[in-house]
PDB file of N, CA and C in Angstrom:
ATOM      1  N   MET A  10     101.247  35.060 187.353  1.00  0.00           N
ATOM      2  CA  MET A  10     100.665  35.154 186.028  1.00  0.00           C
ATOM      3  C   MET A  10      99.998  36.524 185.866  1.00  0.00           C
ATOM      4  N   ALA A  11     100.218  37.127 184.729  1.00  0.00           N
ATOM      5  CA  ALA A  11      99.661  38.457 184.453  1.00  0.00           C
ATOM      6  C   ALA A  11      98.157  38.369 184.214  1.00  0.00           C
ATOM      7  N   THR A  12      97.450  39.380 184.687  1.00  0.00           N
ATOM      8  CA  THR A  12      96.012  39.427 184.432  1.00  0.00           C
ATOM      9  C   THR A  12      95.766  39.876 182.993  1.00  0.00           C
ATOM     10  N   THR A  13      94.552  39.728 182.543  1.00  0.00           N
ATOM     11  CA  THR A  13      94.209  40.142 181.187  1.00  0.00           C
ATOM     12  C   THR A  13      94.501  41.616 180.977  1.00  0.00           C
ATOM     13  N   ALA A  14      94.249  42.431 181.974  1.00  0.00           N
ATOM     14  CA  ALA A  14      94.431  43.879 181.843  1.00  0.00           C
ATOM     15  C   ALA A  14      95.885  44.284 181.653  1.00  0.00           C
ATOM     16  N   ASN A  15      96.829  43.513 182.179  1.00  0.00           N
ATOM     17  CA  ASN A  15      98.231  43.919 182.065  1.00  0.00           C
ATOM     18  C   ASN A  15      99.121  42.880 181.393  1.00  0.00           C
ATOM     19  N   ARG A  16      98.541  41.928 180.724  1.00  0.00           N
ATOM     20  CA  ARG A  16      99.315  40.855 180.098  1.00  0.00           C
ATOM     21  C   ARG A  16     100.291  41.384 179.049  1.00  0.00           C
ATOM     22  N   VAL A  17      99.864  42.288 178.198  1.00  0.00           N
ATOM     23  CA  VAL A  17     100.746  42.806 177.152  1.00  0.00           C
ATOM     24  C   VAL A  17     101.839  43.671 177.761  1.00  0.00           C
ATOM     25  N   SER A  18     101.485  44.593 178.640  1.00  0.00           N
ATOM     26  CA  SER A  18     102.495  45.475 179.223  1.00  0.00           C
ATOM     27  C   SER A  18     103.510  44.697 180.064  1.00  0.00           C
ATOM     28  N   ALA A  19     103.096  43.581 180.664  1.00  0.00           N
ATOM     29  CA  ALA A  19     104.026  42.769 181.450  1.00  0.00           C
ATOM     30  C   ALA A  19     105.073  42.099 180.564  1.00  0.00           C
ATOM     31  N   GLN A  20     104.751  41.872 179.297  1.00  0.00           N
ATOM     32  CA  GLN A  20     105.665  41.215 178.362  1.00  0.00           C
ATOM     33  C   GLN A  20     106.398  42.208 177.461  1.00  0.00           C
ATOM     34  N   THR A  21     106.196  43.493 177.684  1.00  0.00           N
ATOM     35  CA  THR A  21     106.797  44.539 176.856  1.00  0.00           C
ATOM     36  C   THR A  21     107.898  45.230 177.650  1.00  0.00           C
ATOM     37  N   SER A  22     108.936  45.658 176.956  1.00  0.00           N
ATOM     38  CA  SER A  22     110.067  46.297 177.639  1.00  0.00           C
ATOM     39  C   SER A  22     109.628  47.594 178.323  1.00  0.00           C
ATOM     40  N   ASP A  23     110.355  47.947 179.368  1.00  0.00           N
ATOM     41  CA  ASP A  23     110.059  49.182 180.108  1.00  0.00           C
ATOM     42  C   ASP A  23     110.192  50.405 179.211  1.00  0.00           C
ATOM     43  N   GLU A  24     111.153  50.387 178.312  1.00  0.00           N
ATOM     44  CA  GLU A  24     111.355  51.518 177.405  1.00  0.00           C
ATOM     45  C   GLU A  24     110.103  51.767 176.558  1.00  0.00           C
ATOM     46  N   ILE A  25     109.556  50.710 176.006  1.00  0.00           N
ATOM     47  CA  ILE A  25     108.353  50.847 175.173  1.00  0.00           C
ATOM     48  C   ILE A  25     107.159  51.240 176.032  1.00  0.00           C
ATOM     49  N   ASN A  26     107.000  50.597 177.189  1.00  0.00           N
ATOM     50  CA  ASN A  26     105.895  50.965 178.084  1.00  0.00           C
ATOM     51  C   ASN A  26     105.961  52.432 178.476  1.00  0.00           C
ATOM     52  N   ASN A  27     107.169  52.919 178.774  1.00  0.00           N
ATOM     53  CA  ASN A  27     107.320  54.337 179.147  1.00  0.00           C
ATOM     54  C   ASN A  27     106.979  55.249 177.981  1.00  0.00           C
ATOM     55  N   ARG A  28     107.407  54.885 176.773  1.00  0.00           N
ATOM     56  CA  ARG A  28     107.092  55.700 175.598  1.00  0.00           C
ATOM     57  C   ARG A  28     105.578  55.725 175.352  1.00  0.00           C
ATOM     58  N   LEU A  29     104.926  54.574 175.478  1.00  0.00           N
ATOM     59  CA  LEU A  29     103.467  54.519 175.286  1.00  0.00           C
ATOM     60  C   LEU A  29     102.738  55.340 176.342  1.00  0.00           C
ATOM     61  N   ARG A  30     103.213  55.255 177.577  1.00  0.00           N
ATOM     62  CA  ARG A  30     102.606  56.043 178.660  1.00  0.00           C
ATOM     63  C   ARG A  30     102.762  57.538 178.377  1.00  0.00           C
ATOM     64  N   TRP A  31     103.960  57.967 177.921  1.00  0.00           N
ATOM     65  CA  TRP A  31     104.206  59.364 177.593  1.00  0.00           C
ATOM     66  C   TRP A  31     103.294  59.824 176.456  1.00  0.00           C
ATOM     67  N   GLN A  32     103.153  58.989 175.414  1.00  0.00           N
ATOM     68  CA  GLN A  32     102.285  59.352 174.290  1.00  0.00           C
ATOM     69  C   GLN A  32     100.838  59.491 174.745  1.00  0.00           C
ATOM     70  N   MET A  33     100.395  58.587 175.624  1.00  0.00           N
ATOM     71  CA  MET A  33      99.032  58.669 176.135  1.00  0.00           C
ATOM     72  C   MET A  33      98.826  59.957 176.929  1.00  0.00           C
ATOM     73  N   GLU A  34      99.795  60.307 177.755  1.00  0.00           N
ATOM     74  CA  GLU A  34      99.694  61.540 178.535  1.00  0.00           C
ATOM     75  C   GLU A  34      99.675  62.771 177.628  1.00  0.00           C
ATOM     76  N   GLU A  35     100.450  62.747 176.552  1.00  0.00           N
ATOM     77  CA  GLU A  35     100.437  63.840 175.576  1.00  0.00           C
ATOM     78  C   GLU A  35      99.055  63.976 174.934  1.00  0.00           C
ATOM     79  N   ARG A  36      98.469  62.841 174.541  1.00  0.00           N
ATOM     80  CA  ARG A  36      97.132  62.887 173.924  1.00  0.00           C
ATOM     81  C   ARG A  36      96.088  63.403 174.906  1.00  0.00           C
ATOM     82  N   LEU A  37      96.171  62.934 176.155  1.00  0.00           N
ATOM     83  CA  LEU A  37      95.220  63.409 177.165  1.00  0.00           C
ATOM     84  C   LEU A  37      95.360  64.909 177.394  1.00  0.00           C
ATOM     85  N   ALA A  38      96.581  65.397 177.430  1.00  0.00           N
ATOM     86  CA  ALA A  38      96.802  66.836 177.609  1.00  0.00           C
ATOM     87  C   ALA A  38      96.236  67.617 176.424  1.00  0.00           C
ATOM     88  N   TYR A  39      96.402  67.082 175.218  1.00  0.00           N
ATOM     89  CA  TYR A  39      95.871  67.755 174.032  1.00  0.00           C
ATOM     90  C   TYR A  39      94.348  67.857 174.116  1.00  0.00           C
ATOM     91  N   TYR A  40      93.683  66.737 174.428  1.00  0.00           N
ATOM     92  CA  TYR A  40      92.223  66.762 174.456  1.00  0.00           C
ATOM     93  C   TYR A  40      91.682  67.528 175.665  1.00  0.00           C
ATOM     94  N   GLU A  41      92.484  67.655 176.717  1.00  0.00           N
ATOM     95  CA  GLU A  41      92.085  68.499 177.833  1.00  0.00           C
ATOM     96  C   GLU A  41      92.094  69.960 177.402  1.00  0.00           C
ATOM     97  N   ALA A  42      93.051  70.322 176.560  1.00  0.00           N
ATOM     98  CA  ALA A  42      93.148  71.695 176.059  1.00  0.00           C
ATOM     99  C   ALA A  42      92.189  71.964 174.899  1.00  0.00           C
ATOM    100  N   HIS A  43      91.732  70.910 174.210  1.00  0.00           N
ATOM    101  CA  HIS A  43      90.841  71.038 173.051  1.00  0.00           C
ATOM    102  C   HIS A  43      89.626  70.112 173.202  1.00  0.00           C
ATOM    103  N   PRO A  44      88.767  70.357 174.179  1.00  0.00           N
ATOM    104  CA  PRO A  44      87.630  69.454 174.417  1.00  0.00           C
ATOM    105  C   PRO A  44      86.660  69.382 173.237  1.00  0.00           C
ATOM    106  N   ASP A  45      86.675  70.386 172.365  1.00  0.00           N
ATOM    107  CA  ASP A  45      85.795  70.359 171.200  1.00  0.00           C
ATOM    108  C   ASP A  45      86.203  69.268 170.196  1.00  0.00           C
ATOM    109  N   GLN A  46      87.414  68.731 170.309  1.00  0.00           N
ATOM    110  CA  GLN A  46      87.916  67.700 169.401  1.00  0.00           C
ATOM    111  C   GLN A  46      87.592  66.283 169.868  1.00  0.00           C
ATOM    112  N   ILE A  47      87.092  66.139 171.081  1.00  0.00           N
ATOM    113  CA  ILE A  47      86.858  64.808 171.652  1.00  0.00           C
ATOM    114  C   ILE A  47      85.806  64.036 170.872  1.00  0.00           C
ATOM    115  N   ALA A  48      84.700  64.665 170.537  1.00  0.00           N
ATOM    116  CA  ALA A  48      83.626  63.960 169.819  1.00  0.00           C
ATOM    117  C   ALA A  48      84.109  63.441 168.471  1.00  0.00           C
ATOM    118  N   ALA A  49      84.893  64.237 167.765  1.00  0.00           N
ATOM    119  CA  ALA A  49      85.420  63.799 166.467  1.00  0.00           C
ATOM    120  C   ALA A  49      86.371  62.629 166.638  1.00  0.00           C
ATOM    121  N   ARG A  50      87.203  62.658 167.674  1.00  0.00           N
ATOM    122  CA  ARG A  50      88.139  61.554 167.909  1.00  0.00           C
ATOM    123  C   ARG A  50      87.402  60.280 168.286  1.00  0.00           C
ATOM    124  N   LEU A  51      86.372  60.393 169.103  1.00  0.00           N
ATOM    125  CA  LEU A  51      85.580  59.218 169.471  1.00  0.00           C
ATOM    126  C   LEU A  51      84.892  58.619 168.248  1.00  0.00           C
ATOM    127  N   ALA A  52      84.379  59.468 167.363  1.00  0.00           N
ATOM    128  CA  ALA A  52      83.760  58.970 166.132  1.00  0.00           C
ATOM    129  C   ALA A  52      84.795  58.259 165.263  1.00  0.00           C
ATOM    130  N   GLU A  53      85.999  58.806 165.191  1.00  0.00           N
ATOM    131  CA  GLU A  53      87.077  58.172 164.419  1.00  0.00           C
ATOM    132  C   GLU A  53      87.423  56.799 164.999  1.00  0.00           C
ATOM    133  N   LEU A  54      87.510  56.700 166.308  1.00  0.00           N
ATOM    134  CA  LEU A  54      87.807  55.419 166.952  1.00  0.00           C
ATOM    135  C   LEU A  54      86.701  54.397 166.723  1.00  0.00           C
ATOM    136  N   ASP A  55      85.447  54.850 166.700  1.00  0.00           N
ATOM    137  CA  ASP A  55      84.326  53.943 166.442  1.00  0.00           C
ATOM    138  C   ASP A  55      84.402  53.334 165.051  1.00  0.00           C
ATOM    139  N   ARG A  56      85.006  54.034 164.101  1.00  0.00           N
ATOM    140  CA  ARG A  56      85.114  53.534 162.732  1.00  0.00           C
ATOM    141  C   ARG A  56      86.269  52.543 162.553  1.00  0.00           C
ATOM    142  N   GLU A  57      87.204  52.504 163.493  1.00  0.00           N
ATOM    143  CA  GLU A  57      88.341  51.592 163.393  1.00  0.00           C
ATOM    144  C   GLU A  57      87.925  50.170 163.747  1.00  0.00           C
ATOM    145  N   TRP A  58      88.580  49.224 163.101  1.00  0.00           N
ATOM    146  CA  TRP A  58      88.333  47.815 163.398  1.00  0.00           C
ATOM    147  C   TRP A  58      89.403  47.329 164.351  1.00  0.00           C
ATOM    148  N   ASP A  59      88.989  46.584 165.376  1.00  0.00           N
ATOM    149  CA  ASP A  59      89.982  45.967 166.242  1.00  0.00           C
ATOM    150  C   ASP A  59      90.439  44.652 165.608  1.00  0.00           C
ATOM    151  N   ILE A  60      91.449  44.044 166.166  1.00  0.00           N
ATOM    152  CA  ILE A  60      92.041  42.846 165.575  1.00  0.00           C
ATOM    153  C   ILE A  60      91.051  41.680 165.564  1.00  0.00           C
ATOM    154  N   GLU A  61      90.215  41.558 166.581  1.00  0.00           N
ATOM    155  CA  GLU A  61      89.248  40.464 166.614  1.00  0.00           C
ATOM    156  C   GLU A  61      88.235  40.595 165.481  1.00  0.00           C
ATOM    157  N   ARG A  62      87.761  41.793 165.260  1.00  0.00           N
ATOM    158  CA  ARG A  62      86.797  42.005 164.178  1.00  0.00           C
ATOM    159  C   ARG A  62      87.437  41.701 162.822  1.00  0.00           C
ATOM    160  N   THR A  63      88.690  42.092 162.653  1.00  0.00           N
ATOM    161  CA  THR A  63      89.412  41.825 161.409  1.00  0.00           C
ATOM    162  C   THR A  63      89.579  40.324 161.192  1.00  0.00           C
ATOM    163  N   LEU A  64      89.984  39.602 162.235  1.00  0.00           N
ATOM    164  CA  LEU A  64      90.163  38.160 162.115  1.00  0.00           C
ATOM    165  C   LEU A  64      88.843  37.443 161.835  1.00  0.00           C
ATOM    166  N   GLU A  65      87.777  37.872 162.477  1.00  0.00           N
ATOM    167  CA  GLU A  65      86.467  37.262 162.237  1.00  0.00           C
ATOM    168  C   GLU A  65      86.017  37.491 160.798  1.00  0.00           C
ATOM    169  N   ALA A  66      86.218  38.684 160.281  1.00  0.00           N
ATOM    170  CA  ALA A  66      85.841  38.970 158.896  1.00  0.00           C
ATOM    171  C   ALA A  66      86.677  38.144 157.931  1.00  0.00           C
ATOM    172  N   ASN A  67      87.961  37.999 158.218  1.00  0.00           N
ATOM    173  CA  ASN A  67      88.845  37.214 157.361  1.00  0.00           C
ATOM    174  C   ASN A  67      88.431  35.744 157.365  1.00  0.00           C
ATOM    175  N   ALA A  68      88.151  35.186 158.534  1.00  0.00           N
ATOM    176  CA  ALA A  68      87.735  33.787 158.626  1.00  0.00           C
ATOM    177  C   ALA A  68      86.408  33.566 157.900  1.00  0.00           C
ATOM    178  N   SER A  69      85.491  34.488 158.058  1.00  0.00           N
ATOM    179  CA  SER A  69      84.198  34.365 157.370  1.00  0.00           C
ATOM    180  C   SER A  69      84.380  34.423 155.856  1.00  0.00           C
ATOM    181  N   SER A  70      85.246  35.301 155.402  1.00  0.00           N
ATOM    182  CA  SER A  70      85.505  35.411 153.963  1.00  0.00           C
ATOM    183  C   SER A  70      86.106  34.125 153.404  1.00  0.00           C
ATOM    184  N   LEU A  71      87.045  33.538 154.141  1.00  0.00           N
ATOM    185  CA  LEU A  71      87.655  32.289 153.684  1.00  0.00           C
ATOM    186  C   LEU A  71      86.641  31.151 153.650  1.00  0.00           C
ATOM    187  N   ALA A  72      85.803  31.049 154.665  1.00  0.00           N
ATOM    188  CA  ALA A  72      84.789  29.998 154.699  1.00  0.00           C
ATOM    189  C   ALA A  72      83.790  30.174 153.557  1.00  0.00           C
ATOM    190  N   PHE A  73      83.356  31.401 153.324  1.00  0.00           N
ATOM    191  CA  PHE A  73      82.418  31.672 152.241  1.00  0.00           C
ATOM    192  C   PHE A  73      83.046  31.366 150.887  1.00  0.00           C
ATOM    193  N   THR A  74      84.306  31.747 150.699  1.00  0.00           N
ATOM    194  CA  THR A  74      85.005  31.476 149.443  1.00  0.00           C
ATOM    195  C   THR A  74      85.118  29.977 149.203  1.00  0.00           C
ATOM    196  N   GLY A  75      85.447  29.213 150.222  1.00  0.00           N
ATOM    197  CA  GLY A  75      85.527  27.759 150.093  1.00  0.00           C
ATOM    198  C   GLY A  75      84.198  27.149 149.719  1.00  0.00           C
ATOM    199  N   THR A  76      83.130  27.648 150.308  1.00  0.00           N
ATOM    200  CA  THR A  76      81.794  27.133 149.990  1.00  0.00           C
ATOM    201  C   THR A  76      81.421  27.444 148.538  1.00  0.00           C
ATOM    202  N   ILE A  77      81.692  28.637 148.091  1.00  0.00           N
ATOM    203  CA  ILE A  77      81.397  29.021 146.701  1.00  0.00           C
ATOM    204  C   ILE A  77      82.233  28.189 145.733  1.00  0.00           C
ATOM    205  N   LEU A  78      83.506  28.012 146.033  1.00  0.00           N
ATOM    206  CA  LEU A  78      84.358  27.194 145.164  1.00  0.00           C
ATOM    207  C   LEU A  78      83.880  25.751 145.116  1.00  0.00           C
ATOM    208  N   ALA A  79      83.429  25.221 146.240  1.00  0.00           N
ATOM    209  CA  ALA A  79      82.909  23.848 146.261  1.00  0.00           C
ATOM    210  C   ALA A  79      81.641  23.731 145.427  1.00  0.00           C
ATOM    211  N   ALA A  80      80.809  24.750 145.478  1.00  0.00           N
ATOM    212  CA  ALA A  80      79.546  24.704 144.738  1.00  0.00           C
ATOM    213  C   ALA A  80      79.741  24.922 143.245  1.00  0.00           C
ATOM    214  N   THR A  81      80.766  25.660 142.855  1.00  0.00           N
ATOM    215  CA  THR A  81      80.910  26.020 141.440  1.00  0.00           C
ATOM    216  C   THR A  81      82.083  25.361 140.728  1.00  0.00           C
ATOM    217  N   VAL A  82      83.109  24.933 141.477  1.00  0.00           N
ATOM    218  CA  VAL A  82      84.312  24.422 140.828  1.00  0.00           C
ATOM    219  C   VAL A  82      84.508  22.936 141.101  1.00  0.00           C
ATOM    220  N   ASP A  83      84.693  22.585 142.360  1.00  0.00           N
ATOM    221  CA  ASP A  83      85.022  21.206 142.700  1.00  0.00           C
ATOM    222  C   ASP A  83      84.632  20.942 144.151  1.00  0.00           C
ATOM    223  N   LYS A  84      83.961  19.847 144.401  1.00  0.00           N
ATOM    224  CA  LYS A  84      83.510  19.493 145.754  1.00  0.00           C
ATOM    225  C   LYS A  84      84.678  19.271 146.716  1.00  0.00           C
ATOM    226  N   ARG A  85      85.875  19.040 146.189  1.00  0.00           N
ATOM    227  CA  ARG A  85      87.033  18.809 147.054  1.00  0.00           C
ATOM    228  C   ARG A  85      87.384  20.043 147.884  1.00  0.00           C
ATOM    229  N   TRP A  86      86.854  21.204 147.542  1.00  0.00           N
ATOM    230  CA  TRP A  86      87.084  22.392 148.357  1.00  0.00           C
ATOM    231  C   TRP A  86      86.451  22.245 149.740  1.00  0.00           C
ATOM    232  N   LEU A  87      85.526  21.309 149.887  1.00  0.00           N
ATOM    233  CA  LEU A  87      84.900  21.093 151.180  1.00  0.00           C
ATOM    234  C   LEU A  87      85.697  20.129 152.051  1.00  0.00           C
ATOM    235  N   HIS A  88      86.639  19.413 151.468  1.00  0.00           N
ATOM    236  CA  HIS A  88      87.427  18.421 152.188  1.00  0.00           C
ATOM    237  C   HIS A  88      88.400  19.101 153.145  1.00  0.00           C
ATOM    238  N   CYS A  89      88.302  18.717 154.402  1.00  0.00           N
ATOM    239  CA  CYS A  89      89.227  19.244 155.406  1.00  0.00           C
ATOM    240  C   CYS A  89      90.314  18.209 155.625  1.00  0.00           C
ATOM    241  N   ARG A  90      91.516  18.584 155.387  1.00  0.00           N
ATOM    242  CA  ARG A  90      92.645  17.669 155.539  1.00  0.00           C
ATOM    243  C   ARG A  90      93.296  17.896 156.890  1.00  0.00           C
ATOM    244  N   GLN A  91      93.420  16.850 157.663  1.00  0.00           N
ATOM    245  CA  GLN A  91      94.078  16.937 158.969  1.00  0.00           C
ATOM    246  C   GLN A  91      95.312  16.077 158.946  1.00  0.00           C
ATOM    247  N   SER A  92      96.399  16.608 159.559  1.00  0.00           N
ATOM    248  CA  SER A  92      97.619  15.815 159.600  1.00  0.00           C
ATOM    249  C   SER A  92      97.761  15.098 160.906  1.00  0.00           C
TER     250      SER A  92
END
């Protein structure tokens, strides 16, 4: 069983893994040659949302919308239907 650290790469084709590795090495070489750009890139990465943060925001928005609809439109918005 793949560990958490390599679970995705273990399920990805060698061609894609090699391309990703090459792209990473290219980026590292660029920032090694341009160390003044590192702080700006780190700030840019800090502003990006990862998938977990996106999913949490989406779930919170849906729950809040359901609560508002139940309070203003119809109480049936609170009903959870299970099959």
